[in-house]
Coordinates of N, CA and C in Angstrom, one line a residue:
X1 N -2.6 88.7 -62.4 CA -3.6 88.8 -61.3 C -4.2 90.2 -61.4
X2 N -5.6 90.3 -61.5 CA -6.2 91.6 -61.6 C -6.1 92.4 -60.2
X3 N -6.1 93.7 -60.4 CA -6.0 94.5 -59.2 C -7.5 94.7 -58.6
X4 N -7.6 94.7 -57.3 CA -8.9 94.9 -56.7 C -9.5 96.3 -57.1
X5 N -10.8 96.4 -57.3 CA -11.4 97.7 -57.6 C -11.2 98.7 -56.5
X6 N -11.1 100.0 -56.9 CA -11.1 101.1 -55.9 C -12.4 101.2 -55.2
X7 N -12.4 101.4 -53.9 CA -13.6 101.6 -53.1 C -14.1 103.1 -53.3
X8 N -15.3 103.3 -53.6 CA -15.9 104.6 -53.7 C -17.1 104.7 -52.8
X9 N -17.4 105.9 -52.3 CA -18.6 106.0 -51.5 C -19.8 106.4 -52.4
X10 N -21.0 106.1 -51.8 CA -22.2 106.5 -52.6 C -22.7 105.4 -53.5
X11 N -23.9 105.5 -54.0 CA -24.5 104.5 -54.8 C -23.8 104.4 -56.2
X12 N -23.6 103.3 -56.7 CA -23.0 103.1 -58.0 C -24.1 103.2 -59.1
X13 N -23.6 103.4 -60.3 CA -24.5 103.5 -61.4 C -25.3 102.2 -61.5
X14 N -24.6 101.1 -61.3 CA -25.2 99.8 -61.4 C -26.4 99.6 -60.4
X15 N -26.1 100.1 -59.2 CA -27.1 100.0 -58.2 C -28.4 100.9 -58.6
X16 N -28.1 102.1 -59.1 CA -29.2 102.9 -59.5 C -30.0 102.3 -60.6
X17 N -29.3 101.7 -61.6 CA -29.9 101.1 -62.7 C -30.7 99.9 -62.3
X18 N -30.1 99.1 -61.4 CA -30.8 97.9 -60.9 C -32.1 98.3 -60.2
X19 N -32.0 99.4 -59.4 CA -33.2 99.8 -58.7 C -34.3 100.3 -59.7
X20 N -33.9 101.0 -60.7 CA -34.8 101.4 -61.7 C -35.4 100.2 -62.5
X21 N -34.6 99.2 -62.8 CA -35.1 98.1 -63.5 C -36.0 97.3 -62.6
X22 N -35.7 97.2 -61.3 CA -36.6 96.5 -60.4 C -37.9 97.2 -60.2
X23 N -37.9 98.5 -60.2 CA -39.1 99.3 -60.1 C -40.0 99.0 -61.3
X24 N -39.3 99.0 -62.5 CA -40.1 98.8 -63.7 C -40.7 97.4 -63.8
X25 N -39.9 96.4 -63.3 CA -40.5 95.1 -63.3 C -41.7 95.0 -62.3
X26 N -41.5 95.6 -61.1 CA -42.6 95.5 -60.1 C -43.8 96.2 -60.7
X27 N -43.7 97.4 -61.3 CA -44.9 98.1 -61.7 C -45.4 97.5 -63.0
X28 N -44.6 96.9 -63.8 CA -45.0 96.3 -65.0 C -45.9 95.0 -64.8
X29 N -45.8 94.4 -63.7 CA -46.5 93.2 -63.4 C -47.9 93.4 -62.7
X30 N -48.3 94.6 -62.7 CA -49.6 94.8 -62.1 C -50.8 94.4 -63.0
X31 N -51.9 94.1 -62.4 CA -53.1 93.7 -63.2 C -53.6 94.9 -64.0
X32 N -54.2 94.6 -65.1 CA -54.8 95.7 -65.9 C -56.0 96.2 -65.3
X33 N -56.7 95.4 -64.5 CA -57.9 95.9 -63.8 C -57.7 96.0 -62.3
X34 N -56.7 96.8 -61.9 CA -56.3 97.0 -60.5 C -57.5 97.4 -59.6
X35 N -58.4 98.2 -60.2 CA -59.5 98.7 -59.3 C -60.7 97.7 -59.3
X36 N -60.8 96.7 -60.1 CA -61.9 95.8 -60.2 C -61.5 94.5 -59.5
X37 N -61.5 94.5 -58.2 CA -61.1 93.3 -57.5 C -62.3 92.5 -56.9
X38 N -63.4 92.6 -57.5 CA -64.6 91.8 -57.1 C -65.2 92.1 -55.7
X39 N -65.5 93.3 -55.5 CA -66.3 93.7 -54.3 C -65.4 94.2 -53.1
X40 N -64.1 94.2 -53.3 CA -63.2 94.8 -52.2 C -62.7 96.1 -52.6
X41 N -63.4 96.9 -53.5 CA -63.0 98.2 -54.0 C -62.8 99.2 -52.9
X42 N -63.7 99.2 -51.9 CA -63.7 100.2 -50.8 C -62.4 100.0 -50.0
X43 N -62.0 98.8 -49.5 CA -60.8 98.7 -48.8 C -59.6 99.1 -49.7
X44 N -59.6 98.8 -50.9 CA -58.5 99.1 -51.8 C -58.4 100.6 -52.0
X45 N -59.5 101.3 -52.1 CA -59.6 102.7 -52.3 C -59.1 103.4 -51.0
X46 N -59.5 102.9 -49.9 CA -59.0 103.4 -48.6 C -57.5 103.3 -48.4
X47 N -57.0 102.1 -48.9 CA -55.6 101.9 -48.8 C -54.8 102.8 -49.7
X48 N -55.3 103.0 -50.9 CA -54.7 103.9 -51.9 C -54.7 105.3 -51.3
X49 N -55.8 105.7 -50.7 CA -55.8 107.1 -50.2 C -54.8 107.3 -49.0
X50 N -54.7 106.2 -48.2 CA -53.8 106.3 -47.1 C -52.3 106.4 -47.6
X51 N -52.0 105.6 -48.6 CA -50.7 105.6 -49.2 C -50.4 106.9 -49.9
X52 N -51.3 107.5 -50.6 CA -51.1 108.8 -51.2 C -50.9 109.9 -50.2
X53 N -51.8 109.9 -49.1 CA -51.7 110.9 -48.1 C -50.3 110.8 -47.4
X54 N -49.9 109.6 -47.1 CA -48.6 109.4 -46.5 C -47.4 109.9 -47.4
X55 N -47.5 109.5 -48.7 CA -46.5 109.9 -49.6 C -46.4 111.5 -49.8
X56 N -47.6 112.1 -49.8 CA -47.7 113.5 -49.9 C -47.1 114.2 -48.7
X57 N -47.4 113.7 -47.5 CA -46.9 114.2 -46.3 C -45.4 114.1 -46.2
X58 N -44.9 112.9 -46.6 CA -43.4 112.7 -46.6 C -42.7 113.6 -47.6
X59 N -43.3 113.8 -48.7 CA -42.7 114.7 -49.7 C -42.7 116.2 -49.2
X60 N -43.8 116.5 -48.5 CA -43.9 117.9 -48.0 C -42.9 118.1 -46.9
X61 N -42.7 117.1 -46.1 CA -41.6 117.2 -45.0 C -40.3 117.3 -45.6
X62 N -40.0 116.6 -46.7 CA -38.7 116.7 -47.4 C -38.6 118.1 -48.0
X63 N -39.6 118.6 -48.6 CA -39.6 119.9 -49.1 C -39.3 121.0 -48.1
X64 N -39.8 120.8 -46.9 CA -39.5 121.6 -45.7 C -38.0 121.6 -45.4
X65 N -37.4 120.4 -45.5 CA -36.0 120.3 -45.3 C -35.2 121.1 -46.3
X66 N -35.6 121.0 -47.6 CA -34.9 121.8 -48.6 C -35.1 123.3 -48.3
X67 N -36.3 123.7 -47.9 CA -36.5 125.1 -47.5 C -35.6 125.6 -46.4
X68 N -35.5 124.7 -45.4 CA -34.7 125.1 -44.2 C -33.2 125.1 -44.6
X69 N -32.8 124.2 -45.5 CA -31.4 124.2 -46.0 C -31.0 125.5 -46.7
X70 N -31.9 125.9 -47.6 CA -31.7 127.1 -48.4 C -31.7 128.3 -47.5
X71 N -32.6 128.3 -46.5 CA -32.6 129.4 -45.6 C -31.4 129.5 -44.8
X72 N -30.8 128.3 -44.4 CA -29.6 128.3 -43.5 C -28.4 128.7 -44.3
X73 N -28.4 128.2 -45.6 CA -27.2 128.4 -46.4 C -27.7 128.9 -47.8
X74 N -28.0 130.2 -48.0 CA -28.4 130.7 -49.3 C -27.5 130.4 -50.4
X75 N -26.2 130.2 -50.1 CA -25.3 129.9 -51.2 C -25.6 128.6 -51.9
X76 N -26.3 127.7 -51.2 CA -26.7 126.4 -51.8 C -27.9 126.5 -52.7
X77 N -28.6 127.7 -52.7 CA -29.9 127.8 -53.5 C -29.8 127.4 -54.9
X78 N -28.7 127.8 -55.6 CA -28.6 127.5 -57.0 C -28.5 126.0 -57.2
X79 N -27.8 125.3 -56.3 CA -27.7 123.8 -56.4 C -28.9 123.1 -56.0
X80 N -29.6 123.6 -55.0 CA -30.7 122.9 -54.4 C -32.1 123.2 -55.0
X81 N -32.2 124.4 -55.6 CA -33.5 124.8 -56.1 C -34.1 123.8 -57.2
X82 N -33.3 123.3 -58.1 CA -33.9 122.4 -59.1 C -34.4 121.1 -58.4
X83 N -33.7 120.6 -57.5 CA -34.1 119.4 -56.8 C -35.4 119.7 -55.9
X84 N -35.3 120.8 -55.3 CA -36.5 121.3 -54.5 C -37.7 121.4 -55.3
X85 N -37.6 121.9 -56.5 CA -38.7 122.1 -57.4 C -39.3 120.7 -57.8
X86 N -38.5 119.7 -58.0 CA -39.0 118.4 -58.3 C -39.7 117.8 -57.1
X87 N -39.2 118.0 -55.9 CA -39.8 117.5 -54.7 C -41.2 118.2 -54.5
X88 N -41.3 119.5 -54.9 CA -42.6 120.2 -54.8 C -43.6 119.6 -55.8
X89 N -43.1 119.2 -57.0 CA -44.0 118.5 -58.0 C -44.4 117.1 -57.4
X90 N -43.6 116.5 -56.7 CA -43.9 115.2 -56.1 C -45.1 115.4 -55.1
X91 N -45.0 116.4 -54.3 CA -46.1 116.7 -53.3 C -47.4 116.8 -54.1
X92 N -47.4 117.6 -55.1 CA -48.6 117.8 -55.9 C -49.1 116.6 -56.6
X93 N -48.1 115.7 -57.1 CA -48.5 114.5 -57.8 C -49.2 113.5 -56.8
X94 N -48.9 113.6 -55.6 CA -49.5 112.7 -54.6 C -50.8 113.4 -54.0
X95 N -51.1 114.6 -54.5 CA -52.3 115.2 -54.0 C -52.2 116.1 -52.8
X96 N -51.0 116.4 -52.4 CA -50.7 117.2 -51.2 C -50.5 118.6 -51.5
X97 N -50.4 119.4 -50.5 CA -50.0 120.8 -50.6 C -48.9 121.1 -49.7
X98 N -48.0 121.9 -50.2 CA -46.8 122.3 -49.4 C -47.2 123.3 -48.3
X99 N -46.7 123.0 -47.1 CA -46.9 123.9 -46.0 C -45.7 124.7 -45.9
X100 N -45.8 126.0 -46.1 CA -44.5 126.8 -46.0 C -43.9 126.7 -44.6
X101 N -42.6 126.4 -44.6 CA -41.9 126.2 -43.4 C -40.9 127.2 -43.1
X102 N -40.4 127.9 -44.1 CA -39.4 128.9 -43.9 C -38.2 128.3 -43.1
X103 N -37.6 129.1 -42.3 CA -36.4 128.7 -41.5 C -36.8 128.3 -40.1
X104 N -38.1 128.4 -39.8 CA -38.6 128.1 -38.4 C -38.3 126.6 -38.1
X105 N -38.0 126.4 -36.8 CA -37.8 125.1 -36.3 C -39.2 124.5 -36.0
X106 N -39.3 123.2 -36.0 CA -40.6 122.5 -35.7 C -41.0 123.0 -34.3
X107 N -42.3 123.0 -34.0 CA -42.8 123.4 -32.7 C -42.1 122.6 -31.6
X108 N -41.7 123.2 -30.5 CA -41.1 122.5 -29.4 C -39.6 122.4 -29.5
X109 N -39.0 122.8 -30.6 CA -37.5 122.6 -30.8 C -36.9 124.0 -31.0
X110 N -35.7 124.1 -30.4 CA -35.0 125.4 -30.6 C -34.3 125.2 -32.0
X111 N -34.2 126.3 -32.7 CA -33.4 126.3 -34.0 C -32.0 125.9 -33.7
X112 N -31.5 124.9 -34.5 CA -30.1 124.5 -34.4 C -29.2 125.5 -35.1
X113 N -27.9 125.5 -34.6 CA -26.9 126.3 -35.3 C -26.8 125.9 -36.7
X114 N -26.7 126.8 -37.6 CA -26.5 126.4 -39.0 C -25.4 125.5 -39.2
X115 N -25.6 124.4 -39.9 CA -24.6 123.4 -40.2 C -23.8 123.8 -41.4
X116 N -22.7 123.2 -41.6 CA -21.9 123.5 -42.8 C -22.6 123.0 -44.1
X117 N -22.2 123.6 -45.2 CA -22.8 123.2 -46.5 C -22.7 121.7 -46.7
X118 N -21.5 121.1 -46.4 CA -21.3 119.7 -46.6 C -22.3 118.9 -45.7
X119 N -22.5 119.3 -44.5 CA -23.4 118.6 -43.6 C -24.8 118.7 -44.1
X120 N -25.2 119.8 -44.6 CA -26.6 120.0 -45.1 C -26.8 119.1 -46.3
X121 N -25.8 119.1 -47.2 CA -26.0 118.3 -48.4 C -26.0 116.8 -48.0
X122 N -25.2 116.4 -47.1 CA -25.2 115.0 -46.6 C -26.6 114.6 -46.0
X123 N -27.1 115.5 -45.1 CA -28.4 115.3 -44.5 C -29.5 115.2 -45.5
X124 N -29.5 116.0 -46.5 CA -30.5 115.9 -47.6 C -30.4 114.7 -48.4
X125 N -29.1 114.3 -48.7 CA -28.9 113.0 -49.4 C -29.4 111.8 -48.6
X126 N -29.1 111.8 -47.4 CA -29.6 110.7 -46.5 C -31.2 110.7 -46.5
X127 N -31.8 111.8 -46.3 CA -33.2 111.9 -46.3 C -33.8 111.5 -47.6
X128 N -33.3 111.9 -48.7 CA -33.8 111.5 -50.0 C -33.7 110.0 -50.2
X129 N -32.5 109.4 -49.8 CA -32.3 107.9 -50.0 C -33.3 107.2 -49.1
X130 N -33.4 107.6 -47.9 CA -34.3 106.9 -46.9 C -35.8 106.9 -47.5
X131 N -36.2 108.1 -47.9 CA -37.5 108.2 -48.5 C -37.7 107.3 -49.7
X132 N -36.7 107.3 -50.6 CA -36.7 106.5 -51.8 C -36.9 105.0 -51.4
X133 N -36.1 104.6 -50.4 CA -36.2 103.2 -49.9 C -37.6 102.9 -49.4
X134 N -38.2 103.8 -48.6 CA -39.5 103.5 -48.1 C -40.5 103.4 -49.2
X135 N -40.4 104.3 -50.2 CA -41.3 104.2 -51.4 C -41.2 102.9 -52.2
X136 N -40.0 102.4 -52.3 CA -39.8 101.2 -53.0 C -40.4 100.0 -52.2
X137 N -40.4 100.1 -50.9 CA -41.0 99.1 -50.0 C -42.5 99.2 -50.1
X138 N -43.1 100.4 -50.3 CA -44.5 100.6 -50.4 C -45.1 100.1 -51.7
X139 N -44.3 99.9 -52.7 CA -44.8 99.4 -54.0 C -45.6 98.1 -53.8
X140 N -45.2 97.3 -52.9 CA -45.8 96.0 -52.7 C -47.3 96.1 -52.4
X141 N -47.7 97.2 -51.6 CA -49.1 97.3 -51.2 C -49.8 98.3 -52.1
X142 N -49.2 98.9 -53.0 CA -49.8 100.0 -53.8 C -50.5 99.4 -55.1
X143 N -51.7 99.9 -55.4 CA -52.4 99.5 -56.7 C -51.6 100.1 -57.8
X144 N -51.8 99.6 -59.0 CA -51.1 99.8 -60.2 C -50.6 101.2 -60.5
X145 N -51.5 102.2 -60.7 CA -51.1 103.5 -61.1 C -50.3 104.2 -59.9
X146 N -50.7 104.0 -58.7 CA -50.0 104.6 -57.6 C -48.6 103.9 -57.5
X147 N -48.5 102.6 -57.7 CA -47.2 101.9 -57.7 C -46.3 102.5 -58.7
X148 N -46.8 102.8 -59.9 CA -46.0 103.4 -60.9 C -45.5 104.8 -60.5
X149 N -46.4 105.6 -59.9 CA -46.0 106.9 -59.4 C -44.9 106.8 -58.3
X150 N -45.2 105.8 -57.4 CA -44.2 105.6 -56.3 C -42.8 105.2 -56.8
X151 N -42.8 104.3 -57.8 CA -41.6 103.9 -58.4 C -40.9 105.0 -59.1
X152 N -41.6 105.8 -59.8 CA -41.0 107.0 -60.5 C -40.4 108.0 -59.5
X153 N -41.1 108.3 -58.5 CA -40.7 109.2 -57.5 C -39.5 108.7 -56.7
X154 N -39.6 107.4 -56.4 CA -38.5 106.7 -55.7 C -37.2 106.8 -56.5
X155 N -37.3 106.5 -57.8 CA -36.1 106.6 -58.7 C -35.6 108.1 -58.7
X156 N -36.5 109.0 -58.8 CA -36.0 110.4 -58.7 C -35.3 110.7 -57.4
X157 N -35.9 110.2 -56.3 CA -35.2 110.4 -55.0 C -33.9 109.8 -54.9
X158 N -33.7 108.6 -55.5 CA -32.4 108.0 -55.5 C -31.4 108.8 -56.3
X159 N -31.9 109.4 -57.4 CA -31.0 110.2 -58.2 C -30.7 111.5 -57.5
X160 N -31.6 112.1 -56.7 CA -31.3 113.3 -55.9 C -30.3 112.9 -54.9
X161 N -30.4 111.8 -54.2 CA -29.5 111.4 -53.2 C -28.1 111.3 -53.8
X162 N -28.0 110.7 -55.0 CA -26.7 110.6 -55.6 C -26.1 112.0 -55.9
X163 N -26.9 112.8 -56.5 CA -26.4 114.2 -56.9 C -26.0 115.0 -55.6
X164 N -26.7 114.8 -54.5 CA -26.4 115.5 -53.3 C -25.1 115.0 -52.7
X165 N -24.9 113.7 -52.8 CA -23.7 113.1 -52.2 C -22.4 113.4 -53.0
X166 N -22.6 113.7 -54.3 CA -21.5 114.0 -55.2 C -20.7 115.3 -54.7
X167 N -19.4 115.2 -54.7 CA -18.7 116.4 -54.3 C -18.1 117.1 -55.5

């Protein structure tokens, strides 16, 4: 009788690979003439612009979380800076610009007491995974090239979440 598998926390390799495969299938099935939909180009362009703007804003918000994390715990900088740099590239890929946030709390909020390194990493991991999930959901409404970009960035976010959750 086989022994039951050991339970582990966090996403499994199979889950990550299945997500990547699903993203590839979704983006691979787009029409070659995504922009030529017979007279409805203006609504499609407006929708693409809205999706790009939202994606850029969400990436900029995530970048701000990384900045606040490094500001609160400078010892994490070496671990977080490579991931932060990728998130910054995602902001630019979606056509956005990073708003420097430093360690300041959002308007109307008092700065919270610095959390432990473990709590900061967990919060970033959760934020990355949630954003990755939202981007995978947005693929349904995105035109071809933007869908491919969303899929790529969603896969990167899932990878970041995994790396941040690793102890």
